[in-house]
């Protein structure tokens, strides 16, 4: 059964075929307002899935903090790579 | 081996974006806004309980004029305690180790308490400069001393927070390096050092919370004198 053709801008990421990926990316809104809206959408999705639940545990916050630690590592890598065992510094 | 133990306090940038921006905005993300529901999720309930308790405790000694500062004090306390505790995670950056940030908090708030005192009750505010019951010959000297102590307060507030956190982080790094270097050579001593490191980390967690609290508490005391 053939699906009705949907305009590419309205497809979700998982439904976009690989060949159309670049044209899909060009239809997205990259203005500051668009980026803030995207961040808010992502935050709401994470919050409602892991934290805003009746019996939320430590997992929701713990995942966030682990992501923060990893991001900090990536951010500081250029600095930390000098802290290696060397015979002569 | 770290080349320079103070490198951890340098503000790192990546692709031009400083890490301090992320570190300063993280407390906003961790504390969600209360929703309009009657029963919220666990995180919100816990957060609401803590904030209520803390504000009630803090505002006990203040009179009604000081209650206007409740929001400021509580949000400052939550911000500082989150920044301090997040800084204990590995590889993270603690903004409160930067003197500029702490002085930026201390000086305007202290100045606000002094100016409020001078505007609303100038006689009483100036009267604080001379403790009751001082012998008459000592009065000139004591006024000078009290004025100096008044002006040192913002410096003390800012430097206290900076110094405590910086010293804690440095100690952790030093002892960790020592344990790491000793491990292949003298394993027993390394185990002792690791125990010290564990205890020190517990201490740092406590210090992180206490220092934030002390900052806000002292500010509330300065306000209480002046309001």
PDB file of C-alpha atoms in Angstrom:
ATOM      1  CA  UNK A   1       0.000   0.000   0.000  1.00  0.00           C
ATOM      2  CA  UNK A   2       1.546   3.298  -1.083  1.00  0.00           C
ATOM      3  CA  UNK A   3       1.562   6.137   1.532  1.00  0.00           C
ATOM      4  CA  UNK A   4       0.241   9.533   0.587  1.00  0.00           C
ATOM      5  CA  UNK A   5       3.124  11.810  -0.440  1.00  0.00           C
ATOM      6  CA  UNK A   6       4.011  14.110   2.477  1.00  0.00           C
ATOM      7  CA  UNK A   7       5.948  17.377   2.042  1.00  0.00           C
ATOM      8  CA  UNK A   8       9.498  16.775   3.173  1.00  0.00           C
ATOM      9  CA  UNK A   9       9.529  19.613   5.688  1.00  0.00           C
ATOM     10  CA  UNK A  10       6.865  17.956   7.806  1.00  0.00           C
ATOM     11  CA  UNK A  11       8.531  14.561   8.141  1.00  0.00           C
ATOM     12  CA  UNK A  12      10.139  13.468  11.371  1.00  0.00           C
ATOM     13  CA  UNK A  13      13.831  12.597  11.292  1.00  0.00           C
ATOM     14  CA  UNK A  14      13.334   8.845  11.459  1.00  0.00           C
ATOM     15  CA  UNK A  15      11.024   8.928   8.395  1.00  0.00           C
ATOM     16  CA  UNK A  16      13.390  10.901   6.198  1.00  0.00           C
ATOM     17  CA  UNK A  17      15.211   8.759   3.650  1.00  0.00           C
ATOM     18  CA  UNK A  18      18.986   9.063   3.492  1.00  0.00           C
ATOM     19  CA  UNK A  19      18.960  10.671   0.065  1.00  0.00           C
ATOM     20  CA  UNK A  20      16.635  13.452   1.198  1.00  0.00           C
ATOM     21  CA  UNK A  21      18.573  14.197   4.380  1.00  0.00           C
ATOM     22  CA  UNK A  22      20.291  17.357   3.150  1.00  0.00           C
ATOM     23  CA  UNK A  23      17.111  18.823   1.661  1.00  0.00           C
ATOM     24  CA  UNK A  24      15.299  18.063   4.930  1.00  0.00           C
ATOM     25  CA  UNK A  25      18.021  19.836   6.913  1.00  0.00           C
ATOM     26  CA  UNK A  26      17.736  22.953   4.749  1.00  0.00           C
ATOM     27  CA  UNK A  27      14.037  23.305   5.548  1.00  0.00           C
ATOM     28  CA  UNK A  28      14.717  23.514   9.302  1.00  0.00           C
ATOM     29  CA  UNK A  29      14.642  26.848  11.107  1.00  0.00           C
ATOM     30  CA  UNK A  30      18.143  27.834  12.244  1.00  0.00           C
ATOM     31  CA  UNK A  31      17.366  31.351  13.441  1.00  0.00           C
ATOM     32  CA  UNK A  32      17.961  32.077  17.154  1.00  0.00           C
ATOM     33  CA  UNK A  33      14.228  31.748  17.834  1.00  0.00           C
ATOM     34  CA  UNK A  34      14.171  28.452  15.990  1.00  0.00           C
ATOM     35  CA  UNK A  35      17.123  27.115  17.949  1.00  0.00           C
ATOM     36  CA  UNK A  36      15.578  28.184  21.250  1.00  0.00           C
ATOM     37  CA  UNK A  37      12.314  26.519  20.251  1.00  0.00           C
ATOM     38  CA  UNK A  38      14.202  23.333  19.391  1.00  0.00           C
ATOM     39  CA  UNK A  39      16.007  23.386  22.752  1.00  0.00           C
ATOM     40  CA  UNK A  40      12.704  23.901  24.535  1.00  0.00           C
ATOM     41  CA  UNK A  41      11.121  21.004  22.641  1.00  0.00           C
ATOM     42  CA  UNK A  42      14.030  18.718  23.496  1.00  0.00           C
ATOM     43  CA  UNK A  43      13.941  19.788  27.129  1.00  0.00           C
ATOM     44  CA  UNK A  44      10.205  19.178  27.370  1.00  0.00           C
ATOM     45  CA  UNK A  45      10.564  15.728  25.832  1.00  0.00           C
ATOM     46  CA  UNK A  46      13.321  14.746  28.289  1.00  0.00           C
ATOM     47  CA  UNK A  47      11.578  16.288  31.266  1.00  0.00           C
ATOM     48  CA  UNK A  48       8.224  14.670  30.593  1.00  0.00           C
ATOM     49  CA  UNK A  49       9.749  11.285  29.942  1.00  0.00           C
ATOM     50  CA  UNK A  50      12.174  10.985  32.853  1.00  0.00           C
ATOM     51  CA  UNK A  51      11.446  13.546  35.538  1.00  0.00           C
ATOM     52  CA  UNK A  52       7.798  14.538  35.408  1.00  0.00           C
ATOM     53  CA  UNK A  53       6.594  11.059  36.362  1.00  0.00           C
ATOM     54  CA  UNK A  54       4.804   9.879  39.456  1.00  0.00           C
ATOM     55  CA  UNK A  55       7.650   7.766  40.836  1.00  0.00           C
ATOM     56  CA  UNK A  56      10.691   9.351  39.303  1.00  0.00           C
ATOM     57  CA  UNK A  57      13.968   8.145  40.692  1.00  0.00           C
ATOM     58  CA  UNK A  58      17.523   9.308  40.591  1.00  0.00           C
ATOM     59  CA  UNK A  59      17.923   8.157  36.993  1.00  0.00           C
ATOM     60  CA  UNK A  60      16.544  11.247  35.283  1.00  0.00           C
ATOM     61  CA  UNK A  61      18.892  13.678  36.985  1.00  0.00           C
ATOM     62  CA  UNK A  62      21.784  11.206  36.943  1.00  0.00           C
ATOM     63  CA  UNK A  63      21.632  10.873  33.168  1.00  0.00           C
ATOM     64  CA  UNK A  64      21.682  14.634  32.817  1.00  0.00           C
ATOM     65  CA  UNK A  65      24.689  14.977  35.102  1.00  0.00           C
ATOM     66  CA  UNK A  66      26.563  12.190  33.324  1.00  0.00           C
ATOM     67  CA  UNK A  67      25.952  13.967  30.042  1.00  0.00           C
ATOM     68  CA  UNK A  68      27.277  17.162  31.620  1.00  0.00           C
ATOM     69  CA  UNK A  69      30.440  15.400  32.816  1.00  0.00           C
ATOM     70  CA  UNK A  70      31.040  13.949  29.343  1.00  0.00           C
ATOM     71  CA  UNK A  71      30.419  17.321  27.721  1.00  0.00           C
ATOM     72  CA  UNK A  72      32.859  18.966  30.141  1.00  0.00           C
ATOM     73  CA  UNK A  73      35.464  16.347  29.270  1.00  0.00           C
ATOM     74  CA  UNK A  74      35.069  17.056  25.583  1.00  0.00           C
ATOM     75  CA  UNK A  75      35.215  20.794  26.258  1.00  0.00           C
ATOM     76  CA  UNK A  76      38.420  20.527  28.267  1.00  0.00           C
ATOM     77  CA  UNK A  77      40.166  17.868  26.190  1.00  0.00           C
ATOM     78  CA  UNK A  78      42.557  20.293  24.564  1.00  0.00           C
ATOM     79  CA  UNK A  79      43.677  21.246  28.032  1.00  0.00           C
ATOM     80  CA  UNK A  80      43.718  17.831  29.642  1.00  0.00           C
ATOM     81  CA  UNK A  81      45.734  16.144  26.914  1.00  0.00           C
ATOM     82  CA  UNK A  82      48.863  17.705  28.415  1.00  0.00           C
ATOM     83  CA  UNK A  83      48.311  15.744  31.642  1.00  0.00           C
ATOM     84  CA  UNK A  84      49.905  12.566  30.448  1.00  0.00           C
ATOM     85  CA  UNK A  85      52.727  10.435  31.826  1.00  0.00           C
ATOM     86  CA  UNK A  86      55.894  11.635  30.158  1.00  0.00           C
ATOM     87  CA  UNK A  87      59.521  11.236  30.994  1.00  0.00           C
ATOM     88  CA  UNK A  88      60.305  14.801  30.060  1.00  0.00           C
ATOM     89  CA  UNK A  89      57.579  17.454  30.217  1.00  0.00           C
TER      90      UNK A  89
ATOM     91  CA  UNK B   1      51.053  14.363  36.034  1.00  0.00           C
ATOM     92  CA  UNK B   2      49.424  17.728  35.777  1.00  0.00           C
ATOM     93  CA  UNK B   3      51.869  20.370  34.770  1.00  0.00           C
ATOM     94  CA  UNK B   4      50.391  23.067  36.925  1.00  0.00           C
ATOM     95  CA  UNK B   5      47.865  22.392  39.651  1.00  0.00           C
ATOM     96  CA  UNK B   6      46.154  25.728  39.082  1.00  0.00           C
ATOM     97  CA  UNK B   7      45.227  24.861  35.527  1.00  0.00           C
ATOM     98  CA  UNK B   8      41.922  23.450  36.672  1.00  0.00           C
ATOM     99  CA  UNK B   9      40.760  26.961  37.546  1.00  0.00           C
ATOM    100  CA  UNK B  10      41.423  28.436  34.136  1.00  0.00           C
ATOM    101  CA  UNK B  11      38.244  29.172  32.278  1.00  0.00           C
ATOM    102  CA  UNK B  12      38.333  26.753  29.331  1.00  0.00           C
ATOM    103  CA  UNK B  13      36.921  27.632  25.946  1.00  0.00           C
ATOM    104  CA  UNK B  14      35.980  25.319  23.116  1.00  0.00           C
ATOM    105  CA  UNK B  15      35.285  26.652  19.655  1.00  0.00           C
ATOM    106  CA  UNK B  16      35.161  30.096  21.217  1.00  0.00           C
ATOM    107  CA  UNK B  17      32.434  29.238  23.729  1.00  0.00           C
ATOM    108  CA  UNK B  18      33.608  29.354  27.328  1.00  0.00           C
ATOM    109  CA  UNK B  19      32.651  26.441  29.551  1.00  0.00           C
ATOM    110  CA  UNK B  20      31.638  28.872  32.259  1.00  0.00           C
ATOM    111  CA  UNK B  21      28.562  29.741  30.202  1.00  0.00           C
ATOM    112  CA  UNK B  22      27.388  26.131  30.340  1.00  0.00           C
ATOM    113  CA  UNK B  23      28.369  25.794  33.997  1.00  0.00           C
ATOM    114  CA  UNK B  24      26.467  28.918  34.984  1.00  0.00           C
ATOM    115  CA  UNK B  25      23.299  27.961  33.103  1.00  0.00           C
ATOM    116  CA  UNK B  26      23.148  24.390  34.383  1.00  0.00           C
ATOM    117  CA  UNK B  27      21.452  25.266  37.723  1.00  0.00           C
ATOM    118  CA  UNK B  28      18.558  26.718  35.737  1.00  0.00           C
ATOM    119  CA  UNK B  29      18.009  23.371  34.034  1.00  0.00           C
ATOM    120  CA  UNK B  30      18.222  21.254  37.158  1.00  0.00           C
ATOM    121  CA  UNK B  31      15.391  22.984  39.015  1.00  0.00           C
ATOM    122  CA  UNK B  32      12.119  22.702  37.115  1.00  0.00           C
ATOM    123  CA  UNK B  33       9.340  25.244  37.507  1.00  0.00           C
ATOM    124  CA  UNK B  34       6.381  24.128  39.593  1.00  0.00           C
ATOM    125  CA  UNK B  35       3.386  23.146  37.517  1.00  0.00           C
ATOM    126  CA  UNK B  36      -0.230  23.990  38.191  1.00  0.00           C
ATOM    127  CA  UNK B  37      -0.964  20.488  39.451  1.00  0.00           C
ATOM    128  CA  UNK B  38      -1.875  19.730  43.015  1.00  0.00           C
ATOM    129  CA  UNK B  39       0.485  16.760  43.245  1.00  0.00           C
ATOM    130  CA  UNK B  40       3.772  17.237  41.446  1.00  0.00           C
ATOM    131  CA  UNK B  41       6.522  14.821  40.574  1.00  0.00           C
ATOM    132  CA  UNK B  42       9.068  13.802  43.187  1.00  0.00           C
ATOM    133  CA  UNK B  43      11.753  16.220  42.137  1.00  0.00           C
ATOM    134  CA  UNK B  44       9.417  19.190  42.318  1.00  0.00           C
ATOM    135  CA  UNK B  45       8.016  18.118  45.693  1.00  0.00           C
ATOM    136  CA  UNK B  46      11.498  17.740  47.119  1.00  0.00           C
ATOM    137  CA  UNK B  47      12.573  21.072  45.692  1.00  0.00           C
ATOM    138  CA  UNK B  48       9.500  22.843  47.043  1.00  0.00           C
ATOM    139  CA  UNK B  49       9.957  21.362  50.499  1.00  0.00           C
ATOM    140  CA  UNK B  50      13.605  22.393  50.621  1.00  0.00           C
ATOM    141  CA  UNK B  51      12.937  25.939  49.473  1.00  0.00           C
ATOM    142  CA  UNK B  52      10.100  26.402  51.935  1.00  0.00           C
ATOM    143  CA  UNK B  53      12.117  25.073  54.843  1.00  0.00           C
ATOM    144  CA  UNK B  54      15.150  27.118  53.986  1.00  0.00           C
ATOM    145  CA  UNK B  55      13.273  30.387  53.522  1.00  0.00           C
ATOM    146  CA  UNK B  56      11.413  29.875  56.781  1.00  0.00           C
ATOM    147  CA  UNK B  57      14.666  29.258  58.668  1.00  0.00           C
ATOM    148  CA  UNK B  58      16.436  32.171  57.072  1.00  0.00           C
ATOM    149  CA  UNK B  59      13.692  34.707  57.646  1.00  0.00           C
ATOM    150  CA  UNK B  60      13.152  33.849  61.321  1.00  0.00           C
ATOM    151  CA  UNK B  61      15.377  36.612  62.726  1.00  0.00           C
ATOM    152  CA  UNK B  62      14.447  39.227  60.127  1.00  0.00           C
ATOM    153  CA  UNK B  63      11.634  41.711  60.636  1.00  0.00           C
ATOM    154  CA  UNK B  64       8.994  42.424  58.007  1.00  0.00           C
ATOM    155  CA  UNK B  65      11.169  44.819  56.026  1.00  0.00           C
ATOM    156  CA  UNK B  66      13.652  42.040  55.466  1.00  0.00           C
ATOM    157  CA  UNK B  67      11.044  39.702  54.042  1.00  0.00           C
ATOM    158  CA  UNK B  68      11.274  41.530  50.731  1.00  0.00           C
ATOM    159  CA  UNK B  69      14.658  39.896  50.308  1.00  0.00           C
ATOM    160  CA  UNK B  70      13.334  36.346  50.673  1.00  0.00           C
ATOM    161  CA  UNK B  71      13.298  35.556  46.971  1.00  0.00           C
ATOM    162  CA  UNK B  72      16.769  36.955  46.434  1.00  0.00           C
ATOM    163  CA  UNK B  73      18.304  35.071  49.348  1.00  0.00           C
ATOM    164  CA  UNK B  74      16.725  31.762  48.524  1.00  0.00           C
ATOM    165  CA  UNK B  75      17.561  31.886  44.841  1.00  0.00           C
ATOM    166  CA  UNK B  76      21.130  32.939  45.664  1.00  0.00           C
ATOM    167  CA  UNK B  77      21.489  30.068  48.090  1.00  0.00           C
ATOM    168  CA  UNK B  78      20.112  27.522  45.627  1.00  0.00           C
ATOM    169  CA  UNK B  79      22.365  28.868  42.881  1.00  0.00           C
ATOM    170  CA  UNK B  80      25.512  28.775  45.011  1.00  0.00           C
ATOM    171  CA  UNK B  81      24.880  25.350  46.455  1.00  0.00           C
ATOM    172  CA  UNK B  82      24.210  23.908  43.007  1.00  0.00           C
ATOM    173  CA  UNK B  83      27.321  25.507  41.534  1.00  0.00           C
ATOM    174  CA  UNK B  84      29.468  24.215  44.381  1.00  0.00           C
ATOM    175  CA  UNK B  85      28.122  20.688  44.285  1.00  0.00           C
ATOM    176  CA  UNK B  86      28.271  20.418  40.494  1.00  0.00           C
ATOM    177  CA  UNK B  87      31.897  21.473  40.639  1.00  0.00           C
ATOM    178  CA  UNK B  88      32.730  18.309  42.536  1.00  0.00           C
ATOM    179  CA  UNK B  89      31.877  16.143  39.526  1.00  0.00           C
ATOM    180  CA  UNK B  90      34.913  15.098  37.470  1.00  0.00           C
ATOM    181  CA  UNK B  91      36.099  17.372  34.676  1.00  0.00           C
ATOM    182  CA  UNK B  92      33.562  20.072  35.503  1.00  0.00           C
ATOM    183  CA  UNK B  93      34.319  23.725  35.998  1.00  0.00           C
ATOM    184  CA  UNK B  94      33.302  25.507  39.197  1.00  0.00           C
ATOM    185  CA  UNK B  95      32.447  29.139  38.520  1.00  0.00           C
ATOM    186  CA  UNK B  96      32.551  30.001  42.214  1.00  0.00           C
ATOM    187  CA  UNK B  97      36.307  29.468  42.269  1.00  0.00           C
ATOM    188  CA  UNK B  98      36.606  32.669  40.271  1.00  0.00           C
ATOM    189  CA  UNK B  99      37.007  35.655  42.572  1.00  0.00           C
ATOM    190  CA  UNK B 100      35.322  37.898  40.023  1.00  0.00           C
ATOM    191  CA  UNK B 101      32.056  36.031  40.281  1.00  0.00           C
ATOM    192  CA  UNK B 102      32.023  35.947  44.067  1.00  0.00           C
ATOM    193  CA  UNK B 103      32.870  39.616  44.381  1.00  0.00           C
ATOM    194  CA  UNK B 104      30.151  40.298  41.831  1.00  0.00           C
ATOM    195  CA  UNK B 105      27.707  38.696  44.228  1.00  0.00           C
ATOM    196  CA  UNK B 106      29.127  40.054  47.466  1.00  0.00           C
ATOM    197  CA  UNK B 107      29.770  43.736  46.747  1.00  0.00           C
ATOM    198  CA  UNK B 108      26.411  44.807  45.286  1.00  0.00           C
ATOM    199  CA  UNK B 109      24.384  42.920  47.872  1.00  0.00           C
ATOM    200  CA  UNK B 110      26.437  44.204  50.794  1.00  0.00           C
ATOM    201  CA  UNK B 111      26.284  47.724  49.390  1.00  0.00           C
ATOM    202  CA  UNK B 112      22.511  47.411  49.110  1.00  0.00           C
ATOM    203  CA  UNK B 113      22.212  46.513  52.792  1.00  0.00           C
ATOM    204  CA  UNK B 114      24.395  49.461  53.809  1.00  0.00           C
ATOM    205  CA  UNK B 115      22.534  51.949  51.643  1.00  0.00           C
ATOM    206  CA  UNK B 116      19.168  50.716  52.879  1.00  0.00           C
ATOM    207  CA  UNK B 117      20.361  51.215  56.435  1.00  0.00           C
ATOM    208  CA  UNK B 118      21.694  54.686  55.730  1.00  0.00           C
ATOM    209  CA  UNK B 119      18.531  55.784  53.983  1.00  0.00           C
ATOM    210  CA  UNK B 120      15.898  54.422  56.317  1.00  0.00           C
ATOM    211  CA  UNK B 121      17.505  54.776  59.707  1.00  0.00           C
ATOM    212  CA  UNK B 122      20.761  56.740  59.404  1.00  0.00           C
ATOM    213  CA  UNK B 123      21.214  57.251  63.132  1.00  0.00           C
ATOM    214  CA  UNK B 124      20.864  53.593  63.977  1.00  0.00           C
ATOM    215  CA  UNK B 125      23.064  52.567  61.055  1.00  0.00           C
ATOM    216  CA  UNK B 126      25.813  54.915  62.177  1.00  0.00           C
ATOM    217  CA  UNK B 127      25.238  53.819  65.745  1.00  0.00           C
ATOM    218  CA  UNK B 128      26.330  50.310  64.814  1.00  0.00           C
ATOM    219  CA  UNK B 129      29.818  51.685  64.436  1.00  0.00           C
ATOM    220  CA  UNK B 130      30.182  52.055  68.201  1.00  0.00           C
ATOM    221  CA  UNK B 131      29.386  49.085  70.452  1.00  0.00           C
ATOM    222  CA  UNK B 132      27.578  49.892  73.673  1.00  0.00           C
ATOM    223  CA  UNK B 133      29.551  50.210  76.836  1.00  0.00           C
ATOM    224  CA  UNK B 134      32.919  51.164  75.408  1.00  0.00           C
ATOM    225  CA  UNK B 135      35.176  53.211  77.676  1.00  0.00           C
ATOM    226  CA  UNK B 136      35.249  56.883  76.600  1.00  0.00           C
ATOM    227  CA  UNK B 137      38.964  57.120  75.720  1.00  0.00           C
ATOM    228  CA  UNK B 138      38.624  54.203  73.318  1.00  0.00           C
ATOM    229  CA  UNK B 139      35.797  55.738  71.274  1.00  0.00           C
ATOM    230  CA  UNK B 140      37.804  57.333  68.405  1.00  0.00           C
ATOM    231  CA  UNK B 141      39.903  54.234  67.845  1.00  0.00           C
ATOM    232  CA  UNK B 142      36.907  51.944  67.963  1.00  0.00           C
ATOM    233  CA  UNK B 143      34.957  53.954  65.412  1.00  0.00           C
ATOM    234  CA  UNK B 144      37.841  53.705  62.991  1.00  0.00           C
ATOM    235  CA  UNK B 145      38.125  49.988  63.619  1.00  0.00           C
ATOM    236  CA  UNK B 146      34.421  49.411  63.157  1.00  0.00           C
ATOM    237  CA  UNK B 147      34.409  51.393  59.913  1.00  0.00           C
ATOM    238  CA  UNK B 148      37.261  49.326  58.600  1.00  0.00           C
ATOM    239  CA  UNK B 149      35.451  46.138  59.576  1.00  0.00           C
ATOM    240  CA  UNK B 150      32.340  47.392  57.828  1.00  0.00           C
ATOM    241  CA  UNK B 151      34.201  47.936  54.583  1.00  0.00           C
ATOM    242  CA  UNK B 152      36.009  44.655  54.792  1.00  0.00           C
ATOM    243  CA  UNK B 153      32.732  42.703  54.811  1.00  0.00           C
ATOM    244  CA  UNK B 154      32.251  42.412  51.024  1.00  0.00           C
ATOM    245  CA  UNK B 155      35.884  41.441  50.593  1.00  0.00           C
ATOM    246  CA  UNK B 156      35.533  38.809  53.278  1.00  0.00           C
ATOM    247  CA  UNK B 157      32.317  37.445  51.782  1.00  0.00           C
ATOM    248  CA  UNK B 158      33.780  37.052  48.334  1.00  0.00           C
ATOM    249  CA  UNK B 159      37.199  35.838  49.307  1.00  0.00           C
ATOM    250  CA  UNK B 160      35.828  33.352  51.840  1.00  0.00           C
ATOM    251  CA  UNK B 161      33.790  31.545  49.218  1.00  0.00           C
ATOM    252  CA  UNK B 162      36.571  31.625  46.627  1.00  0.00           C
ATOM    253  CA  UNK B 163      39.281  30.494  49.005  1.00  0.00           C
ATOM    254  CA  UNK B 164      37.312  27.640  50.509  1.00  0.00           C
ATOM    255  CA  UNK B 165      36.349  26.172  47.176  1.00  0.00           C
ATOM    256  CA  UNK B 166      39.710  26.709  45.529  1.00  0.00           C
ATOM    257  CA  UNK B 167      41.537  25.157  48.479  1.00  0.00           C
ATOM    258  CA  UNK B 168      39.211  22.181  48.475  1.00  0.00           C
ATOM    259  CA  UNK B 169      39.651  21.500  44.792  1.00  0.00           C
ATOM    260  CA  UNK B 170      43.404  21.877  45.032  1.00  0.00           C
ATOM    261  CA  UNK B 171      43.604  19.478  47.959  1.00  0.00           C
ATOM    262  CA  UNK B 172      41.584  16.901  46.104  1.00  0.00           C
ATOM    263  CA  UNK B 173      43.856  17.173  43.100  1.00  0.00           C
ATOM    264  CA  UNK B 174      47.047  17.013  45.169  1.00  0.00           C
ATOM    265  CA  UNK B 175      46.020  13.996  47.203  1.00  0.00           C
ATOM    266  CA  UNK B 176      44.675  12.231  44.136  1.00  0.00           C
ATOM    267  CA  UNK B 177      47.965  12.781  42.338  1.00  0.00           C
ATOM    268  CA  UNK B 178      49.848  11.507  45.372  1.00  0.00           C
ATOM    269  CA  UNK B 179      47.745   8.351  45.558  1.00  0.00           C
ATOM    270  CA  UNK B 180      48.133   7.803  41.841  1.00  0.00           C
ATOM    271  CA  UNK B 181      51.907   8.172  41.910  1.00  0.00           C
ATOM    272  CA  UNK B 182      52.336   6.024  45.021  1.00  0.00           C
ATOM    273  CA  UNK B 183      50.210   3.136  43.794  1.00  0.00           C
ATOM    274  CA  UNK B 184      52.927   1.220  41.876  1.00  0.00           C
ATOM    275  CA  UNK B 185      55.642   1.942  44.435  1.00  0.00           C
ATOM    276  CA  UNK B 186      54.123   1.541  47.896  1.00  0.00           C
ATOM    277  CA  UNK B 187      50.619   0.038  47.678  1.00  0.00           C
ATOM    278  CA  UNK B 188      49.909   0.248  51.420  1.00  0.00           C
ATOM    279  CA  UNK B 189      50.628   3.941  51.568  1.00  0.00           C
ATOM    280  CA  UNK B 190      48.544   4.351  48.437  1.00  0.00           C
ATOM    281  CA  UNK B 191      45.593   2.709  50.149  1.00  0.00           C
ATOM    282  CA  UNK B 192      45.978   5.058  53.105  1.00  0.00           C
ATOM    283  CA  UNK B 193      46.102   8.002  50.746  1.00  0.00           C
ATOM    284  CA  UNK B 194      43.005   6.794  48.954  1.00  0.00           C
ATOM    285  CA  UNK B 195      41.175   6.647  52.262  1.00  0.00           C
ATOM    286  CA  UNK B 196      42.228  10.215  52.956  1.00  0.00           C
ATOM    287  CA  UNK B 197      41.006  11.153  49.505  1.00  0.00           C
ATOM    288  CA  UNK B 198      37.629   9.576  50.160  1.00  0.00           C
ATOM    289  CA  UNK B 199      37.240  11.411  53.457  1.00  0.00           C
ATOM    290  CA  UNK B 200      38.353  14.625  51.829  1.00  0.00           C
ATOM    291  CA  UNK B 201      35.731  14.283  49.128  1.00  0.00           C
ATOM    292  CA  UNK B 202      33.061  13.904  51.791  1.00  0.00           C
ATOM    293  CA  UNK B 203      34.419  17.015  53.459  1.00  0.00           C
ATOM    294  CA  UNK B 204      34.301  18.890  50.198  1.00  0.00           C
ATOM    295  CA  UNK B 205      30.675  18.017  49.709  1.00  0.00           C
ATOM    296  CA  UNK B 206      29.945  19.394  53.153  1.00  0.00           C
ATOM    297  CA  UNK B 207      32.049  22.500  52.581  1.00  0.00           C
ATOM    298  CA  UNK B 208      30.293  23.159  49.307  1.00  0.00           C
ATOM    299  CA  UNK B 209      26.946  23.278  51.024  1.00  0.00           C
ATOM    300  CA  UNK B 210      28.126  25.068  54.130  1.00  0.00           C
ATOM    301  CA  UNK B 211      29.900  27.840  52.284  1.00  0.00           C
ATOM    302  CA  UNK B 212      26.866  28.697  50.219  1.00  0.00           C
ATOM    303  CA  UNK B 213      24.801  28.774  53.354  1.00  0.00           C
ATOM    304  CA  UNK B 214      27.270  30.936  55.224  1.00  0.00           C
ATOM    305  CA  UNK B 215      27.328  33.448  52.399  1.00  0.00           C
ATOM    306  CA  UNK B 216      23.604  33.917  52.441  1.00  0.00           C
ATOM    307  CA  UNK B 217      23.393  33.807  56.215  1.00  0.00           C
ATOM    308  CA  UNK B 218      25.893  36.594  56.663  1.00  0.00           C
ATOM    309  CA  UNK B 219      24.120  38.688  54.095  1.00  0.00           C
ATOM    310  CA  UNK B 220      20.877  38.219  55.968  1.00  0.00           C
ATOM    311  CA  UNK B 221      22.600  39.277  59.163  1.00  0.00           C
ATOM    312  CA  UNK B 222      23.918  42.422  57.537  1.00  0.00           C
ATOM    313  CA  UNK B 223      20.412  43.100  56.320  1.00  0.00           C
ATOM    314  CA  UNK B 224      18.957  42.501  59.739  1.00  0.00           C
ATOM    315  CA  UNK B 225      21.144  45.149  61.267  1.00  0.00           C
ATOM    316  CA  UNK B 226      20.169  47.685  58.715  1.00  0.00           C
ATOM    317  CA  UNK B 227      16.531  47.192  57.940  1.00  0.00           C
TER     318      UNK B 227
END
